[in-house]
Each structure stands twice: as structure tokens, then as C-alpha cells.
PDB file of C-alpha atoms in Angstrom:
ATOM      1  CA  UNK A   1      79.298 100.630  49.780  1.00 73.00           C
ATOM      2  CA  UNK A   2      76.150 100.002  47.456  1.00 83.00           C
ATOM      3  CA  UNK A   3      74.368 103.061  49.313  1.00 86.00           C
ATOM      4  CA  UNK A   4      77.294 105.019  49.017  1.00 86.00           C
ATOM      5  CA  UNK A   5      77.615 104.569  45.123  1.00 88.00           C
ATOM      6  CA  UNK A   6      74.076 105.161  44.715  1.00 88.00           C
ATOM      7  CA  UNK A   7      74.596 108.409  46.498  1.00 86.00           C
ATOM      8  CA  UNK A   8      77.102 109.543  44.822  1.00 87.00           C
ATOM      9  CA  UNK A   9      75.895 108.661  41.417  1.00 89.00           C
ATOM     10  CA  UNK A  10      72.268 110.639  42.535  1.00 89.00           C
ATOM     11  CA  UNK A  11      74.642 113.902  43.580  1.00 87.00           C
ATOM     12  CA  UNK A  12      76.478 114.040  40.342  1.00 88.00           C
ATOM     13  CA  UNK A  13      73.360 113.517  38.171  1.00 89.00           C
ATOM     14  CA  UNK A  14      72.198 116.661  40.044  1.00 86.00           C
ATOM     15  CA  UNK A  15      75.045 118.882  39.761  1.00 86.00           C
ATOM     16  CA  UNK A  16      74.594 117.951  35.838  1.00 88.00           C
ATOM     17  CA  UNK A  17      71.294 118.747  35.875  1.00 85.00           C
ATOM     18  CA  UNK A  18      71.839 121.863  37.457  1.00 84.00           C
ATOM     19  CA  UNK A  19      74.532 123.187  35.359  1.00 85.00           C
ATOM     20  CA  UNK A  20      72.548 122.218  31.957  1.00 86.00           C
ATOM     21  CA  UNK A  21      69.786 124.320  33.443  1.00 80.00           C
ATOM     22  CA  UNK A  22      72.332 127.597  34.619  1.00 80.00           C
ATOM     23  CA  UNK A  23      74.249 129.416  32.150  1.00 78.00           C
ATOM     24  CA  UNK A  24      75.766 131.617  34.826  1.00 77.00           C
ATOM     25  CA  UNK A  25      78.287 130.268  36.614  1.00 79.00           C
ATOM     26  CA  UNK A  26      77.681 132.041  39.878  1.00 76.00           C
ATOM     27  CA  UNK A  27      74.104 130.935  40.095  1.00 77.00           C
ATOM     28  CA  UNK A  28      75.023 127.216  39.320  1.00 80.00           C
ATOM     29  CA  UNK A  29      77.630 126.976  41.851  1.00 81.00           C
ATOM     30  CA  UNK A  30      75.781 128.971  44.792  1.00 77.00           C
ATOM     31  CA  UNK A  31      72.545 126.706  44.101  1.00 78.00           C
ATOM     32  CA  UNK A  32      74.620 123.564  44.007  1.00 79.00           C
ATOM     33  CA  UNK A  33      76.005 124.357  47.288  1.00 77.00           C
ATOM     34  CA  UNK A  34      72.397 125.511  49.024  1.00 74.00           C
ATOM     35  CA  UNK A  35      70.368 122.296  47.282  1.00 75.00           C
ATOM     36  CA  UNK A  36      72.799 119.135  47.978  1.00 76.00           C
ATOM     37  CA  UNK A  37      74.329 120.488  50.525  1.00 75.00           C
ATOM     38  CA  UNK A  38      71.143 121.488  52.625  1.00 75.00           C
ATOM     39  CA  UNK A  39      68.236 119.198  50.955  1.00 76.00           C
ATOM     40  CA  UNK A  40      69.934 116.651  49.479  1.00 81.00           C
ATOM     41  CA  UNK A  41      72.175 116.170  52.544  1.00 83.00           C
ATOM     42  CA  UNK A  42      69.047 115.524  55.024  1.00 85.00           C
ATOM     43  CA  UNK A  43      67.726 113.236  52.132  1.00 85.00           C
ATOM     44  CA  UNK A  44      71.258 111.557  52.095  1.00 87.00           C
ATOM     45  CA  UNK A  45      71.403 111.270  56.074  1.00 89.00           C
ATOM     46  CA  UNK A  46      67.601 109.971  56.184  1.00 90.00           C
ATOM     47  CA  UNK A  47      68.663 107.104  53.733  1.00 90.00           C
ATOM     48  CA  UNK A  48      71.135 106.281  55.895  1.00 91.00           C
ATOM     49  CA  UNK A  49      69.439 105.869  58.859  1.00 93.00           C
ATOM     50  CA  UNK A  50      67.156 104.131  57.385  1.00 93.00           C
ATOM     51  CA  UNK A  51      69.350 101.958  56.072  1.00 93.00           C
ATOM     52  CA  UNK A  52      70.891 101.235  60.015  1.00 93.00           C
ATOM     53  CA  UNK A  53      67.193 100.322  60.653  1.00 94.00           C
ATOM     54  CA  UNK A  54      66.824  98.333  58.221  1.00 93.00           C
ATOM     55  CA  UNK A  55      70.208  95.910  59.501  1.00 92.00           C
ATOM     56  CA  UNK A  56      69.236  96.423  62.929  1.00 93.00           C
ATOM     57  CA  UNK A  57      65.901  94.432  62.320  1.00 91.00           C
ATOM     58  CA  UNK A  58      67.828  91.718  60.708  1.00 89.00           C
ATOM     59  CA  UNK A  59      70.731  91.207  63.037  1.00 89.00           C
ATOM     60  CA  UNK A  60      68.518  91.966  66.667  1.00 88.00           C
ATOM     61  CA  UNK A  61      65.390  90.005  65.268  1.00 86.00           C
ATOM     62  CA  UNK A  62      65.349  85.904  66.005  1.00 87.00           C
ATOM     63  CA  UNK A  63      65.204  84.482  62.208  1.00 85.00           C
ATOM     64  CA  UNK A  64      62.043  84.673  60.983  1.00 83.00           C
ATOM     65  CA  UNK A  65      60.391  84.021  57.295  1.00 84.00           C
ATOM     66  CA  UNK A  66      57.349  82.843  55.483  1.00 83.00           C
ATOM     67  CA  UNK A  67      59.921  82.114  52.064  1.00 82.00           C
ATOM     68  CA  UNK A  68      59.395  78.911  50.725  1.00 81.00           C
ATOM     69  CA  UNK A  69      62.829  79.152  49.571  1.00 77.00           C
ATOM     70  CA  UNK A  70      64.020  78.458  53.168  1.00 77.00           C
ATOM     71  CA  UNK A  71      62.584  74.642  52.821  1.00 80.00           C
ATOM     72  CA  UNK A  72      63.919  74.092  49.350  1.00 81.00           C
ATOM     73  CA  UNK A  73      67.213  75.233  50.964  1.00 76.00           C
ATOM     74  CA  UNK A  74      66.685  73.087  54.151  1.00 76.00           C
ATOM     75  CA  UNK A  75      65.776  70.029  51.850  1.00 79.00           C
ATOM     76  CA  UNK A  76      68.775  69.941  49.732  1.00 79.00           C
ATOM     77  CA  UNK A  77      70.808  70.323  52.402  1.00 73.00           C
ATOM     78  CA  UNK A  78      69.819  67.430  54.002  1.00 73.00           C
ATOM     79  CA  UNK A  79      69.814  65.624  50.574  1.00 72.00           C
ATOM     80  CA  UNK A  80      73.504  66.861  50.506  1.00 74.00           C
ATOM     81  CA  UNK A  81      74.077  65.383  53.685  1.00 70.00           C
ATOM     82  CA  UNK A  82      72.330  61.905  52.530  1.00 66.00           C
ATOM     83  CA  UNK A  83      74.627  62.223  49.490  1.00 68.00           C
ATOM     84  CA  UNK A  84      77.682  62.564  51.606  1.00 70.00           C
ATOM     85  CA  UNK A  85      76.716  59.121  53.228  1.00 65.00           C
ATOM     86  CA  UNK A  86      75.918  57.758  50.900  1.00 65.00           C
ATOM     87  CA  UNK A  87      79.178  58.556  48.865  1.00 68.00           C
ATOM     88  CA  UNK A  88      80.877  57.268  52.321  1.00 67.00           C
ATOM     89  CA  UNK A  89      79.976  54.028  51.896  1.00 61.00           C
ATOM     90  CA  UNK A  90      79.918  53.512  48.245  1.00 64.00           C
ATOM     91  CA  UNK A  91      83.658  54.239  49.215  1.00 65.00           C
ATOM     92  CA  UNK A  92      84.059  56.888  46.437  1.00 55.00           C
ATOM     93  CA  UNK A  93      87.381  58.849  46.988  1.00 46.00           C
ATOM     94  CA  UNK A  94      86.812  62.818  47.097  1.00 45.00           C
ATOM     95  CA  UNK A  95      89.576  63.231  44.081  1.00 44.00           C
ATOM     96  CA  UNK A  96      87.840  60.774  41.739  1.00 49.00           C
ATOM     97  CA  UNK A  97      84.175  62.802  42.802  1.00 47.00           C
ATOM     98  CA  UNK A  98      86.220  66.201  41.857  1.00 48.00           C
ATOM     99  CA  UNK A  99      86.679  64.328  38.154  1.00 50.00           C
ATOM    100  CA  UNK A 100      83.312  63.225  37.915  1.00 52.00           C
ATOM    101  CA  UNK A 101      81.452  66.601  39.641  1.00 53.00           C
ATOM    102  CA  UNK A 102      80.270  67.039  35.886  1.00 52.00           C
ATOM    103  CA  UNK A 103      78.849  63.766  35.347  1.00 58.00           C
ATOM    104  CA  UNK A 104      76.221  62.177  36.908  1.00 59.00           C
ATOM    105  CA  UNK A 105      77.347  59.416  39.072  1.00 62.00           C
ATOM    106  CA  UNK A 106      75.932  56.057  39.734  1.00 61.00           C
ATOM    107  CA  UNK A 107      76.312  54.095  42.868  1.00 61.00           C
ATOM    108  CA  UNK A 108      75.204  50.223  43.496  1.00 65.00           C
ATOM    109  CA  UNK A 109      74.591  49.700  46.649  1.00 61.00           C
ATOM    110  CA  UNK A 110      74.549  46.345  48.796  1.00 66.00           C
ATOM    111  CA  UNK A 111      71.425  45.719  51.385  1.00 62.00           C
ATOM    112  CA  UNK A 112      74.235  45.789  54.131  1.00 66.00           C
ATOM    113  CA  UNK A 113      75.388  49.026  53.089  1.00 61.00           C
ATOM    114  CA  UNK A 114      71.654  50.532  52.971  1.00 61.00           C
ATOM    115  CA  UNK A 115      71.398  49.531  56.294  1.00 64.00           C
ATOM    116  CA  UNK A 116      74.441  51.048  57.371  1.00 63.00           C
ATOM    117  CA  UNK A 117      73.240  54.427  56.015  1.00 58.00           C
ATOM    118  CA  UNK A 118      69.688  54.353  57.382  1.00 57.00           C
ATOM    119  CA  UNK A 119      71.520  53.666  61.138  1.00 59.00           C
ATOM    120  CA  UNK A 120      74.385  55.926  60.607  1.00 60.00           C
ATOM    121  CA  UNK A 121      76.562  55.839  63.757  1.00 54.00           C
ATOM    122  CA  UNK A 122      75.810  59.729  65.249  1.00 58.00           C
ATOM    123  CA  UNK A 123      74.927  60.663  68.465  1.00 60.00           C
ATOM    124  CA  UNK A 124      72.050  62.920  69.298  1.00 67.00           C
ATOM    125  CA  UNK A 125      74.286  65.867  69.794  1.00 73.00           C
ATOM    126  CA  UNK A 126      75.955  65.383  65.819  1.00 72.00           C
ATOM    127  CA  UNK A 127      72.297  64.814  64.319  1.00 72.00           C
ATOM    128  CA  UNK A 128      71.314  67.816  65.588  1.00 78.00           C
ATOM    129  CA  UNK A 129      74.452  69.824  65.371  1.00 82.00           C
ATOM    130  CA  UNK A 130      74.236  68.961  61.825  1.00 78.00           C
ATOM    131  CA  UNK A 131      70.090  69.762  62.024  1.00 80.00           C
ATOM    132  CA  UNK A 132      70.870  73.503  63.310  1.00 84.00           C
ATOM    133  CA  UNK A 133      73.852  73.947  61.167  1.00 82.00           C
ATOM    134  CA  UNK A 134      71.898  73.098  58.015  1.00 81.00           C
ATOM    135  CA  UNK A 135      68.573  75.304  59.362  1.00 86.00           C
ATOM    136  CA  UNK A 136      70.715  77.815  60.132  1.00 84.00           C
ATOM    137  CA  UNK A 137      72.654  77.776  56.613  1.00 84.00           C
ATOM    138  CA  UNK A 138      69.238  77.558  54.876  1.00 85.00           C
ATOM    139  CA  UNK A 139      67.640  80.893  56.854  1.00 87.00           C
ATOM    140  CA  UNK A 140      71.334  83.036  56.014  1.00 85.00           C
ATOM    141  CA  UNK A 141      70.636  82.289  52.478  1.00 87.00           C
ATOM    142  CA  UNK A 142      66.920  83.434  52.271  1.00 88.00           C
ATOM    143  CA  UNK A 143      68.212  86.736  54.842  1.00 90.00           C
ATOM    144  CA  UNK A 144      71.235  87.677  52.458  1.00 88.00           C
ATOM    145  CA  UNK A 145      68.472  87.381  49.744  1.00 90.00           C
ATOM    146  CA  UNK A 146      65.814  89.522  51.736  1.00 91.00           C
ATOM    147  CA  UNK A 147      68.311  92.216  53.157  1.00 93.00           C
ATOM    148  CA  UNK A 148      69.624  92.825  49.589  1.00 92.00           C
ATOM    149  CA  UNK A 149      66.330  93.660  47.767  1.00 92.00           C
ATOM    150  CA  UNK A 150      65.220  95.496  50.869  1.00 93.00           C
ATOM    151  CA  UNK A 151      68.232  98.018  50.527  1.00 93.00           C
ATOM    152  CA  UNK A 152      67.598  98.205  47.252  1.00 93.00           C
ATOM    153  CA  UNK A 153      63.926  98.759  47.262  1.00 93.00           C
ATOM    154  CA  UNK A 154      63.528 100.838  50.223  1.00 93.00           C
ATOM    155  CA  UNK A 155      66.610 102.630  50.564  1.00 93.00           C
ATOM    156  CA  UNK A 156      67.876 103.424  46.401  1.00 92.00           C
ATOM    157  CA  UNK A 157      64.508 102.911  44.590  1.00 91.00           C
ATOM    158  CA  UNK A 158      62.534 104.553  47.434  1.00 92.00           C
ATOM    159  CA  UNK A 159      64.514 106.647  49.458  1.00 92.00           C
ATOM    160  CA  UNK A 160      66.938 108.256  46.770  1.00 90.00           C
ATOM    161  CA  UNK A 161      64.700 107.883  43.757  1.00 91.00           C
ATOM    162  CA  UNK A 162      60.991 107.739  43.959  1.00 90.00           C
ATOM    163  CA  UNK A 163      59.987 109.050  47.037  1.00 88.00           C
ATOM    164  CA  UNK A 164      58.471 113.060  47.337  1.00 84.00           C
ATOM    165  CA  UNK A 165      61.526 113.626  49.863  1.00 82.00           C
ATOM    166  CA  UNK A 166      63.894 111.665  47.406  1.00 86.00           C
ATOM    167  CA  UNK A 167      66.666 114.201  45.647  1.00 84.00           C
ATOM    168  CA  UNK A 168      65.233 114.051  42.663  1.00 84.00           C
ATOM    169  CA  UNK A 169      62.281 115.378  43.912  1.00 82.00           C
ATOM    170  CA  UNK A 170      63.122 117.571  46.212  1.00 76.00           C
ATOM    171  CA  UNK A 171      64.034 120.539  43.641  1.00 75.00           C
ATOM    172  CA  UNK A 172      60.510 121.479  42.677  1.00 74.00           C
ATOM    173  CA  UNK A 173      58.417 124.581  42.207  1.00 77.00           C
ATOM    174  CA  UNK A 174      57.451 124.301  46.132  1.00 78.00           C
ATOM    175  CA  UNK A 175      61.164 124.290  46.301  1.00 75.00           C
ATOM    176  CA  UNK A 176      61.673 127.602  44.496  1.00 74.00           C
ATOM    177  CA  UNK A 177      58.615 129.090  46.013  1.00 79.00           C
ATOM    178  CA  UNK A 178      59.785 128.790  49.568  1.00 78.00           C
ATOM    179  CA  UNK A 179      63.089 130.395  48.862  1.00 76.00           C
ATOM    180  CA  UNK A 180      63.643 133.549  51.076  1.00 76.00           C
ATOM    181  CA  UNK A 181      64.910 136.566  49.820  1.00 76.00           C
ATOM    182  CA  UNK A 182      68.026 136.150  51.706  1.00 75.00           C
ATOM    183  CA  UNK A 183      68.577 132.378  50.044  1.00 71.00           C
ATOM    184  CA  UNK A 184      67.705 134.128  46.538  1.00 72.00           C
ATOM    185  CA  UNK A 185      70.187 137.108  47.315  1.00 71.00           C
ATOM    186  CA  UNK A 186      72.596 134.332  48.164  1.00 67.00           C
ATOM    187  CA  UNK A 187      72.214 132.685  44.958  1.00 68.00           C
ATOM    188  CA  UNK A 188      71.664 134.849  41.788  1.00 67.00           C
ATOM    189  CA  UNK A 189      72.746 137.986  43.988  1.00 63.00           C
ATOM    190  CA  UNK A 190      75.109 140.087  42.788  1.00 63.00           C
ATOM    191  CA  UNK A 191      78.629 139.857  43.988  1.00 64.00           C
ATOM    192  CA  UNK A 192      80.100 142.572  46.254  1.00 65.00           C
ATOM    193  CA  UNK A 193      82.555 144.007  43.541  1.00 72.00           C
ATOM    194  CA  UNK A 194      79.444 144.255  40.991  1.00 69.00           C
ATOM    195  CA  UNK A 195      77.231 146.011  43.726  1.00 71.00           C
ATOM    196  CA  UNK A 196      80.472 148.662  44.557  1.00 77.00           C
ATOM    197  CA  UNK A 197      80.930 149.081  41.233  1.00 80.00           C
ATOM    198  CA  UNK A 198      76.892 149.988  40.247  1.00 80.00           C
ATOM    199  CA  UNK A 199      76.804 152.145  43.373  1.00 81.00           C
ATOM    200  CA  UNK A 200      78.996 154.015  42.324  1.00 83.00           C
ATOM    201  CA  UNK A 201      78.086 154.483  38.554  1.00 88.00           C
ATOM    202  CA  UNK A 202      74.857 155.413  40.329  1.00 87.00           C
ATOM    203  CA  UNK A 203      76.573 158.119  42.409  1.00 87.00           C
ATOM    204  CA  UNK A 204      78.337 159.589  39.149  1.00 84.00           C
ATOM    205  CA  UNK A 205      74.810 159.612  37.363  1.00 90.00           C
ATOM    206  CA  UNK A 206      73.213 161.292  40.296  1.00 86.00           C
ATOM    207  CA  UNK A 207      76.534 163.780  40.400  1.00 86.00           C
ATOM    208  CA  UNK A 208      76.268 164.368  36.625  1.00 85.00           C
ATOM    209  CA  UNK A 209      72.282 164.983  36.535  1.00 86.00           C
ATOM    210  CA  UNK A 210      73.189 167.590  39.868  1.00 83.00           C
ATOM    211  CA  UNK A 211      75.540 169.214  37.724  1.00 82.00           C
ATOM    212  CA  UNK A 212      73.357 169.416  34.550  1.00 80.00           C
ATOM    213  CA  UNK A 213      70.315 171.101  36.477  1.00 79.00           C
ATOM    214  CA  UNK A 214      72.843 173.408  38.014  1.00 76.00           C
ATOM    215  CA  UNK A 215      74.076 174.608  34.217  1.00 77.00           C
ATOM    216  CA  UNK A 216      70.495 174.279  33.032  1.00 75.00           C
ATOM    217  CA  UNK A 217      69.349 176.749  36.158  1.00 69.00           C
ATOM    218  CA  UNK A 218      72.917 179.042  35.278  1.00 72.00           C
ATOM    219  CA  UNK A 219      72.142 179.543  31.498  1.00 68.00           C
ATOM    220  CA  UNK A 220      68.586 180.566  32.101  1.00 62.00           C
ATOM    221  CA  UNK A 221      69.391 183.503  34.841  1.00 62.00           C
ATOM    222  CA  UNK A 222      72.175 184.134  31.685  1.00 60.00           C
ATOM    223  CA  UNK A 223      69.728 184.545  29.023  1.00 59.00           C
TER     224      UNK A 223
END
């Protein structure tokens, strides 16, 4: 959706720019269908793709990351989880911590209750069920993080924006210059009802000049 809006928004700014820049109608519309339709399309398409790439890596890839934002995740998650126990057996009700979220909260704590903490009752498999569940939580965060400033550096920024092959800078004089005469016929050409109709004001001028030499030729052999 974000790629989308960004293409759309780059396509109207275009067609703007292209009919502040044409006062004839004819040439705006024909050069707006050639440019985004042609060049801007394969810029559009390449984005794309690149785009697919881009969340291929990140779903087919095992997790990976140098972030240090990953262990400050991982670290107050388990301090979450050490909170939770601790809250457990404190014996602090969930609705009174819901009234107090805002506050800071302090807990006294028995020896015999410390020790209950420090030997919580788990088996292997919850410790690291829990373990995996909070690395994985931890890694999703940094990835959502990663994967949204990649599409927005390398696909909007780069891809639509700043690169040579981007839209906006696609319609340059190397543009113009490779036009052939075909594409410029096609797009400040004259239409088919103003080529009929100079062809034949042509014929009548040729017809009338015909006729003139013929009167010029008739009144000399007169004279």
C-alpha cells in the first residue's frame, strides 16, 4: 500500500508537471501517455520487483542482525518476565496493577518469597519456550524496524526519487534526444483532419497558381 501511494503520488506530480510545461493540449496528452505509460511504467514495475526482493530476503533468510536494539529488546523482555514473577508473588491482583500502571509501584518482599522467585517452578521445556518466544519477539521488532526503512530508502527515496532511472529523472534531454521521428510524429504531429485539411488548401494553391500562369501565358499571346 505505501509503494502504491508513493506511486501514485510520483505519476500525478508528473502529469502536473507536464501539463504546466504544454500549452497544447494534444501534445500534453500524447506525451503523458508515451512517458508514464512506457518509462515510467518499467520504472514503476522495477520498484516493484525490487520491492518482492527486498521481502523475500526477510521472510526466506534465518533472522539475522548486528542491531543493538535486538538486546535492549531481549533484556526488557526478560525483565518483563522477572516483573511478572515477581508481581506473582507479591500477590498483586492484575485489576489493582491496571490502576496503578501510572505509578510506580513498590513491592516488599520476604527472604522466602525471593527464594521462591530465584527457583521458580518451570520445566526446561517452559524456560526455554519462554527463552525463544522472547528472542523471537525481540528479532520481529528490530525486522519490522529494518524492512520499513529499507522500503523506504531503497524502493521510494531510491527507486522512485533519486535514482538516474527514477521517474523524475527519466524525462531528460537524453530523453528528448532519443525520440524517433515516428514517437515525435506521434506526439506534436498533426492530427489526420488538420493534415486533410492543409493538403488540400495546398492542392487549391497549386490549382490557383496553375490557373494564374495559364491567364498570365493567355494575356500575353493577347497583347
Amino acid at each position: 500500500m505505501y509503494i502504491c501511494i508513493a506511486n501514485r503520488l510520483v505519476e500525478s506530480f508528473l502529469k502536473d508537471a507536464i501539463k504546466a510545461i504544454c500549452p497544447d493540449s494534444q501534445v500534453e496528452e500524447e506525451l503523458c501517455k508515451m512517458f508514464i505509460r512506457d518509462h515510467v511504467g518499467i520504472s514503476f514495475a522495477s520498484a516493484e520487483e525490487h520491492a518482492k526482493l527486498l521481502l523475500k530476503m526477510e521472510r526466506g533468510c534465518p533472522p539475522w542482525t548486528l542491531n543493538d536494539y535486538f538486546n535492549d529488546n531481549l533484556s526488557k523482555n526478560q525483565g518483563s518476565r522477572l516483573v511478572s514473577n515477581i508481581r506473582k508473588v507479591a500477590g498483586v491482583a492484575s485489576e489493582t496493577l491496571e490502576e496503578w500502571h501510572s505509578e510506580r509501584i513498590a513491592h516488599t518482599l520476604t527472604e522466602d518469597q525471593l527464594q521462591s522467585i530465584a527457583t521458580h517452578n518451570q520445566s526446561t521445556a517452559e524456560n526455554m519456550q519462554e527463552y525463544i518466544h522472547g528472542v523471537l519477539e525481540s528479532y520481529y521488532k528490530v525486522s519490522i524496524k529494518r524492512f520499513i526503512n529499507n522500503i523506504s530508502l531503497h524502493i521510494v527515496y531510491h527507486d522512485l526519487l533519486y535514482a538516474e532511472s527514477s521517474p523524475l529523472n527519466v524525462f531528460n534531454s537524453k530523453f528528448v534526444h532519443g525520440l524517433g521521428e515516428a514517437q515525435l510524429e506521434q506526439i506534436a504531429g498533426e492530427s489526420s483532419l488538420v493534415r486533410m485539411e492543409r493538403e488540400r488548401l495546398a492542392q487549391d494553391i497549386a490549382s490557383f497558381r496553375a490557373a494564374f500562369d495559364v491567364l498570365k501565358v493567355t494575356s500575353v499571346k493577347g497583347s
